[in-house]
Coordinates of C-alpha atoms in Angstrom, one line a residue:
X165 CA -16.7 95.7 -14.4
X166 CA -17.4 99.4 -13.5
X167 CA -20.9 98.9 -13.8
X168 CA -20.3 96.3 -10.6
X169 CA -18.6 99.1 -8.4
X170 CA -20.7 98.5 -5.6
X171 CA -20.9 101.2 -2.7
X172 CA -22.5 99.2 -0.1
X173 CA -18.7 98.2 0.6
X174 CA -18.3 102.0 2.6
X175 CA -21.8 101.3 4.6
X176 CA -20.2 100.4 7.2
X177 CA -18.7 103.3 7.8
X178 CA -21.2 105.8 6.7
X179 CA -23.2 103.7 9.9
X180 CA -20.5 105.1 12.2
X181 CA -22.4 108.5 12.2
X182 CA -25.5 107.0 12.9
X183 CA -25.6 107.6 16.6
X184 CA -25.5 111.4 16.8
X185 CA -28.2 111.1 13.6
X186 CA -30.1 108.8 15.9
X187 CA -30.1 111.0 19.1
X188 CA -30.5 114.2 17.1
X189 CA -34.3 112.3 15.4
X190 CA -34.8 110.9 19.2
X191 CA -34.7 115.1 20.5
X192 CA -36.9 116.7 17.4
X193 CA -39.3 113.0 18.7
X194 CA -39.4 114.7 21.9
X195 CA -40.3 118.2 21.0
X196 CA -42.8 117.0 18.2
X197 CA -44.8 115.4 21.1
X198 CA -44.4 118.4 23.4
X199 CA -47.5 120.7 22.2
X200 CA -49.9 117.8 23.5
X201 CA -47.9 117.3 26.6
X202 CA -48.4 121.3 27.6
X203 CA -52.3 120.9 26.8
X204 CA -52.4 117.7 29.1
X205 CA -50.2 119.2 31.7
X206 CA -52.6 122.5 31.8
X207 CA -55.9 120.8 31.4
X208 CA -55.1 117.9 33.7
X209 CA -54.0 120.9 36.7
X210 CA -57.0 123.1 36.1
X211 CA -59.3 120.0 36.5
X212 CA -57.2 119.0 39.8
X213 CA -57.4 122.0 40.9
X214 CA -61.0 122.5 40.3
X215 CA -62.0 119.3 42.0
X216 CA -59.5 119.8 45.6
X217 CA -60.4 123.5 45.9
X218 CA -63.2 122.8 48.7
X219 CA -60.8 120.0 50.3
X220 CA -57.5 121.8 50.0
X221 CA -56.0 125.4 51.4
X222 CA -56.5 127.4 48.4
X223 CA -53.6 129.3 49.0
X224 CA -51.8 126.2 49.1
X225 CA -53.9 125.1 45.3
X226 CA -53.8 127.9 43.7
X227 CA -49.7 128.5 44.0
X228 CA -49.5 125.2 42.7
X229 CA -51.7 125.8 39.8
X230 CA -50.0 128.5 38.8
X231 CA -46.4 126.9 39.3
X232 CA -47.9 124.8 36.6
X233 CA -48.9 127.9 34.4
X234 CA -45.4 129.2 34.6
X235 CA -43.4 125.9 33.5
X236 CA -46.1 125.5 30.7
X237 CA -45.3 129.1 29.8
X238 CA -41.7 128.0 29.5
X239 CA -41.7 124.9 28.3
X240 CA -43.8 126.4 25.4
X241 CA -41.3 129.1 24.7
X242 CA -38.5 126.5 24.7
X243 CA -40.7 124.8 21.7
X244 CA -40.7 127.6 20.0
X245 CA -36.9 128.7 20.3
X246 CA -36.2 125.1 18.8
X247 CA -38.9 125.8 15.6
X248 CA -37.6 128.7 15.2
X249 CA -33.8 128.0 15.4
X250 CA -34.0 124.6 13.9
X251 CA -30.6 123.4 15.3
X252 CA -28.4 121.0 13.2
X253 CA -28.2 117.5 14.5
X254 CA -24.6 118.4 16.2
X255 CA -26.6 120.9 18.6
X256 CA -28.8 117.9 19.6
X257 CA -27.0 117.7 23.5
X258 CA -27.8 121.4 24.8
X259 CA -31.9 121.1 23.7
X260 CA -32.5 117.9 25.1
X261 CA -30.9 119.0 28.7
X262 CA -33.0 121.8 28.1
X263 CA -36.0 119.6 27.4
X264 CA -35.0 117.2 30.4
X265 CA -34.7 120.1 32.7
X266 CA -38.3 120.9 31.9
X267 CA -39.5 117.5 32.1
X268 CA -37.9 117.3 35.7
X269 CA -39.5 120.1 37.1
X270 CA -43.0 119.0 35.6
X271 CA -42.2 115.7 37.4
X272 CA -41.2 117.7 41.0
X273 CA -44.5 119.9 40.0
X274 CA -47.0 116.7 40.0
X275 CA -45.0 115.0 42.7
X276 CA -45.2 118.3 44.9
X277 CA -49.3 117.7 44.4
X278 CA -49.0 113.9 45.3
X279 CA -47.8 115.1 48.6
X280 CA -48.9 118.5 50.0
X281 CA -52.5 118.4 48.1
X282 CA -53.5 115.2 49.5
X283 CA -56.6 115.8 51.0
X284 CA -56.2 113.5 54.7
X285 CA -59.4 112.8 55.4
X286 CA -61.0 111.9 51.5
X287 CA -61.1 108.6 50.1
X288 CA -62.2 109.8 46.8
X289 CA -60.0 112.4 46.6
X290 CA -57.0 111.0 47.2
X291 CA -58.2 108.0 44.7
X292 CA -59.2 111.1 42.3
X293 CA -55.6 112.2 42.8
X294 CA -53.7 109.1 41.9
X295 CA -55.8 108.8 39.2
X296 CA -54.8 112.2 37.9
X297 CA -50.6 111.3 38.5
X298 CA -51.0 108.1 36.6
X299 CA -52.5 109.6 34.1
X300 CA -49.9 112.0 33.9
X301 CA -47.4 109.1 33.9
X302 CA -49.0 107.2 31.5
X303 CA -49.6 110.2 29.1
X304 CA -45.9 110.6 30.1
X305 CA -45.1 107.5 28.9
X306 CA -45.9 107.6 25.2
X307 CA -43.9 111.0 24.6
X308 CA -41.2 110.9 26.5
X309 CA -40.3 107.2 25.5
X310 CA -37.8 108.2 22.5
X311 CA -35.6 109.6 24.6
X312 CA -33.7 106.8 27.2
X313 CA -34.5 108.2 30.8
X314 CA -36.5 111.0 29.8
X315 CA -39.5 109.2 31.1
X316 CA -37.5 108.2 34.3
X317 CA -36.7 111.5 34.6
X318 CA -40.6 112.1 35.2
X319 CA -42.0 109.2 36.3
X320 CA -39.9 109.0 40.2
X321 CA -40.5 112.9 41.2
X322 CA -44.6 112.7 39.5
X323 CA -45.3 109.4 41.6
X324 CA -43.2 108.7 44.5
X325 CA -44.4 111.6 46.6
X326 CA -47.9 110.0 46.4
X327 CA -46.7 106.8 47.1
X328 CA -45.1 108.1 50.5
X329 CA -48.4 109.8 51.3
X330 CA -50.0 106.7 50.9
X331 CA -47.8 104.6 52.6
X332 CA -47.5 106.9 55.6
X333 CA -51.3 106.6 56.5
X334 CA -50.8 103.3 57.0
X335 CA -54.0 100.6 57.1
X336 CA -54.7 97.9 54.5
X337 CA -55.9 100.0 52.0
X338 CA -53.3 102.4 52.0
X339 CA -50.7 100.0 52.0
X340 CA -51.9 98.0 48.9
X341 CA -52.2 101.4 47.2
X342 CA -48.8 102.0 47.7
X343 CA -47.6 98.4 46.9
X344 CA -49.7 98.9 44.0
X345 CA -48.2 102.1 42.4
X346 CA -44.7 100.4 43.3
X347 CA -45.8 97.9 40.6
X348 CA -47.2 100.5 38.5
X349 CA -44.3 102.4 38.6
X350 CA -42.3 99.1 37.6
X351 CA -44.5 98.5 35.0
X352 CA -44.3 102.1 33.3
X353 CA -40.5 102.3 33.3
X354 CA -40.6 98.6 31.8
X355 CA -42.9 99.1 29.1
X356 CA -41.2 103.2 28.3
X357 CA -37.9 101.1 27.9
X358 CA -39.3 98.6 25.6
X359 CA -40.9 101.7 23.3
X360 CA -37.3 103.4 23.6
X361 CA -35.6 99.8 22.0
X362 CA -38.0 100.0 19.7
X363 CA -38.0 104.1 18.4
X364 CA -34.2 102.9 18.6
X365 CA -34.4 100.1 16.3
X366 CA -36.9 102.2 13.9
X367 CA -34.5 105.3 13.2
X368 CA -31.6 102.7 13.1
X369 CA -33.5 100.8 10.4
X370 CA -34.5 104.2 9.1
X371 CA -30.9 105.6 8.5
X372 CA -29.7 102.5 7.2
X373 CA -32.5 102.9 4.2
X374 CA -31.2 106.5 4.2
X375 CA -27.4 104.8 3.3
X376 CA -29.4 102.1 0.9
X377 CA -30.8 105.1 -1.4
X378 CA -27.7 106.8 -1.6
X379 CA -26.2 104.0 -2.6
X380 CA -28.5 103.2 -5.3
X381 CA -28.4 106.9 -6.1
X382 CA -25.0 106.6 -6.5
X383 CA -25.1 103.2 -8.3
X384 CA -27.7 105.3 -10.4
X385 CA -25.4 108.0 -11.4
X386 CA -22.4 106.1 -12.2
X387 CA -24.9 104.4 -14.5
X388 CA -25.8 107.2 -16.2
X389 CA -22.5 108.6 -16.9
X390 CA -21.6 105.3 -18.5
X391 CA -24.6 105.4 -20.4
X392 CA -23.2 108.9 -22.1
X393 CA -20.1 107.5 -22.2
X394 CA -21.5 104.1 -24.7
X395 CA -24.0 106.6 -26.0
X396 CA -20.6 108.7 -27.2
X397 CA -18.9 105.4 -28.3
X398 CA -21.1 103.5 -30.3
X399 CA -18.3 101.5 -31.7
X400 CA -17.3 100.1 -28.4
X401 CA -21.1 99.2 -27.5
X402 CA -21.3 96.3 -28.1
X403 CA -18.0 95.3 -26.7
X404 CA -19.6 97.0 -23.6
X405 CA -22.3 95.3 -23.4
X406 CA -20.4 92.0 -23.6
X407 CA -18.5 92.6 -21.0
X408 CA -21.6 93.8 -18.7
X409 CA -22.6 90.4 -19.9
X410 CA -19.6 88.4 -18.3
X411 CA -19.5 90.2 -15.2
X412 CA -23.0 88.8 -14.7
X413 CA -21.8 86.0 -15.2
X414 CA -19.2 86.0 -13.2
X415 CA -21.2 87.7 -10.4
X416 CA -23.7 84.9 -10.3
X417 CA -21.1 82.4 -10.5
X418 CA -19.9 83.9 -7.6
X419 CA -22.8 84.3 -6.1
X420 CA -23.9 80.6 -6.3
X421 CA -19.9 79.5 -5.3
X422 CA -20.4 81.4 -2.3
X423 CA -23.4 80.1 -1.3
X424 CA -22.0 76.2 -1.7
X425 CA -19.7 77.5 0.1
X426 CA -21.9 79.1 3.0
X427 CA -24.2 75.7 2.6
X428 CA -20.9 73.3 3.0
X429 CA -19.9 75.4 6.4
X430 CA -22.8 74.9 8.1
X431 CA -23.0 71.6 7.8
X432 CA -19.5 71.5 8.8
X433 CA -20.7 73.8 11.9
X434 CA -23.3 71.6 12.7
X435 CA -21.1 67.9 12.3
X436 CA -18.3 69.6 14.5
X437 CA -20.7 70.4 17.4
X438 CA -22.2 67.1 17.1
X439 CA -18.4 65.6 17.2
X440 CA -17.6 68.4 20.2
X441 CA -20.6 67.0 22.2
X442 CA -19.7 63.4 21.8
X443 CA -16.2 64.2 22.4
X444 CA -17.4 66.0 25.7
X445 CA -19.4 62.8 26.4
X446 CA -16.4 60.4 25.3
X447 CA -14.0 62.5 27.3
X448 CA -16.1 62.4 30.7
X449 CA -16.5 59.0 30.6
X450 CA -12.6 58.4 29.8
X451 CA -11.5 60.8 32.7
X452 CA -14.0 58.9 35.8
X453 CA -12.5 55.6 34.5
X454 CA -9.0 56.2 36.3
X455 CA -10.6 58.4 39.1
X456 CA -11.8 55.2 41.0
X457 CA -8.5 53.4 41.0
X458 CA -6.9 56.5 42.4
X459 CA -9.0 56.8 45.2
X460 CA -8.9 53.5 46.0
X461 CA -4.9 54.0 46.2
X462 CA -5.2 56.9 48.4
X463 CA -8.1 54.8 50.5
X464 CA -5.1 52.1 50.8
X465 CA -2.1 55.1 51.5
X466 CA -4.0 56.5 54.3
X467 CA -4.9 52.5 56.2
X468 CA -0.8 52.7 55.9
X469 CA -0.2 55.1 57.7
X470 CA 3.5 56.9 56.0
X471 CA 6.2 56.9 58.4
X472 CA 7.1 60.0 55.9
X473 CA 5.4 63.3 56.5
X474 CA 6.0 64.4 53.1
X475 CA 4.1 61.9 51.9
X476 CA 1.5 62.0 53.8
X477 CA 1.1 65.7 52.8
X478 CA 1.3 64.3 48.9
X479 CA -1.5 61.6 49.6
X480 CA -3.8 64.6 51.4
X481 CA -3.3 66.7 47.7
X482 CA -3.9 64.0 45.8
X483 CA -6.9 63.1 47.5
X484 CA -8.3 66.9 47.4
X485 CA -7.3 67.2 43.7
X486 CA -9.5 63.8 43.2
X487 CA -12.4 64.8 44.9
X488 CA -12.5 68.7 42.5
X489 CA -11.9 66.5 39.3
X490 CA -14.5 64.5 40.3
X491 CA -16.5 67.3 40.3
X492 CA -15.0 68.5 37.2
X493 CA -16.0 65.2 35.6
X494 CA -19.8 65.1 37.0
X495 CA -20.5 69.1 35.7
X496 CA -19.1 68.1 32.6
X497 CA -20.9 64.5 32.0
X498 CA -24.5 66.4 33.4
X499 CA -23.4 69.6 30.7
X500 CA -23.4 66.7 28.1
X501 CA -26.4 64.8 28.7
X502 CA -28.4 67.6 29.0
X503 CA -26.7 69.3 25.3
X504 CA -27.7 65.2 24.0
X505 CA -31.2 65.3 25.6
X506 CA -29.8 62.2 27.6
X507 CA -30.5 63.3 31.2
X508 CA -33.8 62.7 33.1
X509 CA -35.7 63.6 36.5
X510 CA -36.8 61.6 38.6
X511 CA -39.8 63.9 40.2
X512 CA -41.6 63.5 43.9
X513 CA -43.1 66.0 46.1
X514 CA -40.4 67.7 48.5
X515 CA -39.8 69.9 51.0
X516 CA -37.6 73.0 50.4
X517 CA -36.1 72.8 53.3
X518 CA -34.6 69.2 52.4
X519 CA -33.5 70.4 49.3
X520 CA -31.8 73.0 50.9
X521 CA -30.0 71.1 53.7
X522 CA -28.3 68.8 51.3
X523 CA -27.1 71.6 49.0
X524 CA -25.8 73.4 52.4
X525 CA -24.2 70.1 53.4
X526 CA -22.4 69.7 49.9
X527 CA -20.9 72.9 49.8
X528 CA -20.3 73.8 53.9
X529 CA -16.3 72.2 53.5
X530 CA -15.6 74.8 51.1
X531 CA -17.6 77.9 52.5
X532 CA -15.6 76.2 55.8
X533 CA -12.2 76.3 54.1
X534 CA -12.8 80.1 53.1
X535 CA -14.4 81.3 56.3
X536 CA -17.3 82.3 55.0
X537 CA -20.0 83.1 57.2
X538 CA -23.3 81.7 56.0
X539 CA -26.8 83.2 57.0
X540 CA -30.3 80.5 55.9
X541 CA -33.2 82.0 56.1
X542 CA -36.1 79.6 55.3
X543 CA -40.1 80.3 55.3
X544 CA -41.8 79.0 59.1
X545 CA -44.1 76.9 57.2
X546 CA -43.6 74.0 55.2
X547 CA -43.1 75.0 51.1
X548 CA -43.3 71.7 48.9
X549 CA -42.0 71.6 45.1
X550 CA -42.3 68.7 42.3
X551 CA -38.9 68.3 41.1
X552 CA -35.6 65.9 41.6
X553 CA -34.2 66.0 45.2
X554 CA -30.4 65.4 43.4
X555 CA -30.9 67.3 40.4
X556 CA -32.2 70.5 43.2
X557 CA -29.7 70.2 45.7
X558 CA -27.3 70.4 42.8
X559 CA -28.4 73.7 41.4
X560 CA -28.5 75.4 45.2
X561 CA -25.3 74.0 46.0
X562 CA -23.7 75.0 42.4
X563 CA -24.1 78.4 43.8
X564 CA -23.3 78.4 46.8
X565 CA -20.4 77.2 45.5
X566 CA -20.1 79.9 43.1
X567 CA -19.8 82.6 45.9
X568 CA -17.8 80.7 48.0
X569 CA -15.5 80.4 45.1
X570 CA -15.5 84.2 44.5
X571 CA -16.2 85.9 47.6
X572 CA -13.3 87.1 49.5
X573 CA -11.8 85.2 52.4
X574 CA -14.0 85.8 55.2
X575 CA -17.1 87.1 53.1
X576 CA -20.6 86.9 53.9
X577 CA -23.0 84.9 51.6
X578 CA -26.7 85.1 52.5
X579 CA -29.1 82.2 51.2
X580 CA -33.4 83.2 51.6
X581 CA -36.0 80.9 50.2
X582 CA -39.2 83.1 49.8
X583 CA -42.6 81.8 48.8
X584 CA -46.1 83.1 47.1
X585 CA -49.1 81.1 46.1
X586 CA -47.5 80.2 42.7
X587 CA -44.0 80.3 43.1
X588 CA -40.9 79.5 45.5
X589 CA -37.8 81.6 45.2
X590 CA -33.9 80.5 46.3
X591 CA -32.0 83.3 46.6
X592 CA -28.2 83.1 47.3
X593 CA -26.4 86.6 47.7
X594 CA -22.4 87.6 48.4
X595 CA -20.5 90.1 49.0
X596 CA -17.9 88.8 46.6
X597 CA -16.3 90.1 43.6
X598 CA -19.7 91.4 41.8
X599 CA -20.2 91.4 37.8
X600 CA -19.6 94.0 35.5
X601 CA -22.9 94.9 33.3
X602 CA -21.8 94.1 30.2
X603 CA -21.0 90.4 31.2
X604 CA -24.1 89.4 33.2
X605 CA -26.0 88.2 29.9
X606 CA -23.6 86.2 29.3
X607 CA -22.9 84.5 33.0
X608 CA -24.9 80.9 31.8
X609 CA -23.2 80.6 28.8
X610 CA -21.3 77.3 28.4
X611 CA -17.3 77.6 29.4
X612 CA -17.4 81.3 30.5
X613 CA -15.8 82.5 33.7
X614 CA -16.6 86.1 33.4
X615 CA -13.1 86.8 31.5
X616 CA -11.0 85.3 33.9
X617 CA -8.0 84.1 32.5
X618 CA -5.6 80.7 33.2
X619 CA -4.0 82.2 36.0
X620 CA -6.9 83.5 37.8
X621 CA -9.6 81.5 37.2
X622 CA -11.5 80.1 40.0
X623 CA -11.1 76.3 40.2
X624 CA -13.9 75.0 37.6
X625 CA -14.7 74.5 33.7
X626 CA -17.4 77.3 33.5
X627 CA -20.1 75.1 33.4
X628 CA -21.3 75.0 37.1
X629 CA -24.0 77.7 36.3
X630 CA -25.0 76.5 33.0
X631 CA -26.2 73.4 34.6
X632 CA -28.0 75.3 37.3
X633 CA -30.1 77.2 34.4
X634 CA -30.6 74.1 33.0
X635 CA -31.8 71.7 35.4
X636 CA -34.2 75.1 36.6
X637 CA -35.5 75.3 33.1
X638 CA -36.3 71.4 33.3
X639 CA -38.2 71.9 36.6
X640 CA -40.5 74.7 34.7
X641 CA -38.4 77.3 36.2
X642 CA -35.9 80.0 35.5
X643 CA -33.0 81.5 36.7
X644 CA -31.5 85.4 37.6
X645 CA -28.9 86.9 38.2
X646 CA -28.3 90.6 39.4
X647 CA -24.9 92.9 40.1
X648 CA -24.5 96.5 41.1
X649 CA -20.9 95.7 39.0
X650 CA -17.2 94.8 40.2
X651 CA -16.7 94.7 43.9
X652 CA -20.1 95.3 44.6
X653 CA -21.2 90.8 44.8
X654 CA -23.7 89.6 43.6
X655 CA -27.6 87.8 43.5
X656 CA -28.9 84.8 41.5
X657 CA -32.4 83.9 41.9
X658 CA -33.9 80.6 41.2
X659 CA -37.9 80.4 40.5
X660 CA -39.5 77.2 40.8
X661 CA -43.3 76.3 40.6
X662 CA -44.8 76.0 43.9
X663 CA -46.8 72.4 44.5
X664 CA -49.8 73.2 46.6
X665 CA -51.3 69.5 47.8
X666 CA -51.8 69.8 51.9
X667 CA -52.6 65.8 51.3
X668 CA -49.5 65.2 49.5
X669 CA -46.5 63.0 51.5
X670 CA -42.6 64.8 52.1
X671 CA -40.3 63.1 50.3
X672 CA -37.7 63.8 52.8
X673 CA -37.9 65.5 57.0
X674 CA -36.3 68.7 57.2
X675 CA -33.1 68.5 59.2
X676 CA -31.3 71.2 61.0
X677 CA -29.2 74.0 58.9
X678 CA -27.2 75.5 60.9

């Protein structure tokens, strides 16, 4: 059994050290890379300054230039106080401020030549210029990207200078320059936080070898020593190696048990969501059935007329309660169609703005009953999608719903439909309660109401926006959702295809919103 003393039970907690391992690599990443990011800063400024000395003062130029010399200088001195001091992973905070202080004023450096060494009245040298800052950023990109923000850190003070410049002169050409470093600034920041997840995921996978070889190592010692020890006691090899035998055995036995066992519970897994959906089904079906008899009684109650004001006031809560578990029921009968792969569209060519009317209609009683004020703002053209009017006006008015529900008394919720040549958005904003960051991944999960507990939840099952990312994804679509965190509302953001046929019919006139 000793030889079975396996030390990948204490991984887990040899892993809680990782992260300060992990930051420590991600700093020594960042000045391994820093040599070739002092060449291209120097080489990249001598050949911009070479270029704008006949178009800018060169007063002006040369300061810069040698601004440029200077932080080279010390960013190069700062490399070699790190080689030579080699600090110990627990040092790892002080050198990467150090390092980020340096990247920062490189960034204020470039962006200080995006804006006063723009050359007013040169086509190709402002061009030459942004070529040069992109360049920079994109150089930037691939060795600054182990460190989370470091590139950030870079990228707004290198580029967004330049993008003012080009903004500010105005014209069409100037203005899609700008729009386009916007997205090329988007872009970079995107892909350097993709190659940070990934450095991240490399050392993690690295250190967690690291923990596999000391294992074995120690595995490998421990077999030695009992090898001395049987080599010592050859009377009680044999008996040793007997028992080695067993507890193989045993381990395989165990081994094969547990994965029956594994084997048995997923298919238990897998018959108990089948039974959960059909009890889902079963149980939507059995709660409509007495729904109609009860409005019908309440339909009779109110032709009567009660003498009582009491119970008239009863009659009024049962009808309200009614109407919400009806709505309870429908969510929860569409939630399990769509889990069965029962549900189905019934696709024509419509106009937005029907789609949005209804949905408006559906949910104006409760953005109403809260005081809401609601603000529309639709496209002045026609937009046309291919989708289900029904299955549409149910996602918008799922929403709006959604912010009525938890937006303040007396909130604002803004609803925008915005259209390119591909795509229509629906976007439907509040200034409600917000989302904390850590939950928004999880806001279209089935049954989740953002940790709200029994007595605070908000009047539903959880479901209403997991239906609204379904029925999206149906349409070829998807859904977002954005937060600035608690207190602070929220945005979700519905993309659908856009259908582009001038010769096609509405399926519906666009009415009046409001």
């Amino acid at each position: 059994m000793r030889l079975f003393d396996c030390s990948g039970y204490g991984r887990r907690e040899k892993n809680s050290g990782h992260a300060e391992e992990i930051r420590a690599s991600q700093t020594r990443l960042l000045y391994q890379q820093l040599p070739a990011a002092l060449i291209a800063t120097a080489a990249n400024s001598a050949i911009l300054v070479l270029i704008l000395w006949p178009e800018i003062p060169q007063r002006l130029t040369f300061g810069w230039f040698l601004s440029v010399l200077v932080l080279v200088s010390g960013r190069y001195g700062l490399l070699r106080a790190y080689r030579r001091t080699d600090p110990p992973s627990a040092d790892w905070p002080r050198w990467a401020w150090l390092f980020l202080l340096g990247v920062g004023a490189n960034g204020f450096l470039w962006g200080f030549a995006g804006y006063f060494l723009f050359a007013e009245h040169s086509y190709v040298h402002q061009i030459f210029l942004g070529f040069v800052l992109g360049g920079m950023v994109a150089g930037g990109m691939s060795t600054l990207s182990s460190y989370r923000h470091a590139f950030l850190v870079f990228l707004l003070p290198a580029l967004l200078p330049y993008t003012v410049q080009v903004v500010r002169h105005g014209g069409d050409v100037h203005l899609a320059m700008g729009a386009m470093l916007l997205l090329f600034v988007t872009m970079m920041w995107m892909i350097s936080e993709r190659l940070y997840a990934t450095v991240s995921e490399s050392l993690q996978l690295r250190f967690d070898k690291l923990d596999l070889l000391d294992d074995l190592r120690s595995a490998r010692d421990r077999q030695v020593a009992i090898n001395r020890e049987l080599s010592a006691q050859i009377a009680e090899k044999q008996r040793a190696q007997r028992d080695l035998q067993e507890s193989c055995e045993r381990l395989e036995q165990r081994v094969r048990e547990r994965t029956e066992e594994l084997a048995r519970s997923e298919t238990a897994l897998r018959d108990a969501n089948r039974r959960k959906d059909e009890f889902l089904a079963m149980l939507g079906h059995e709660l409509r059935n007495p729904l109609a008899p009860i409005r019908n009684a309440v339909h009779v109650m109110r032709k009567l007329e009660p003498e009582e004001r009491r119970l008239g006031w009863a009659r009024d809560i049962i009808d309200r309660q009614v109407d919400h578990l009806s709505r309870l029921v429908d969510d929860l009968l569409d939630v399990s169609r769509i889990v069965q792969g029962k549900i189905s569209l019934h696709p024509t060519t419509l106009d937005l703005a029907t789609v949005i009317d209804q949905a408006v209609e559906a949910s104006r009683p409760l953005i109403e009953a809260r005081n809401h004020d609601l603000l529309i703002t639709l496209p002045g053209h026609h937009v046309q999608v291919r989708g289900d009017r029904v299955r549409l006006a149910q996602v918008v008015s799922n929403l709006l719903n959604n912010a009525a529900k938890y937006t303040d008394v007396g909130g604002k919720i803004w609803l925008a439909v915005e259209a390119s040549d591909r795509r229509v958005s629906i976007r439907v904003r509040d200034n409600g309660v917000g989302i904390a960051e850590e939950l928004l991944p999880h806001v279209f999960d089935l049954f989740n109401q953002a940790e709200q507990s029994l007595g605070s939840a908000q009047g539903g099952l959880g479901i209403g926006l997991t239906l609204v990312k379904r029925l999206v994804e149906m349409h070829g679509g998807n859904v977002e959702v954005h937060s600035e965190g608690p207190g602070q509302g929220s945005e979700f953001s519905i993309h659908l295809p856009r259908f582009l046929d001038p010769a096609g019919e509405i399926d519906a006139v666009r009415s009046n919103t409001g």
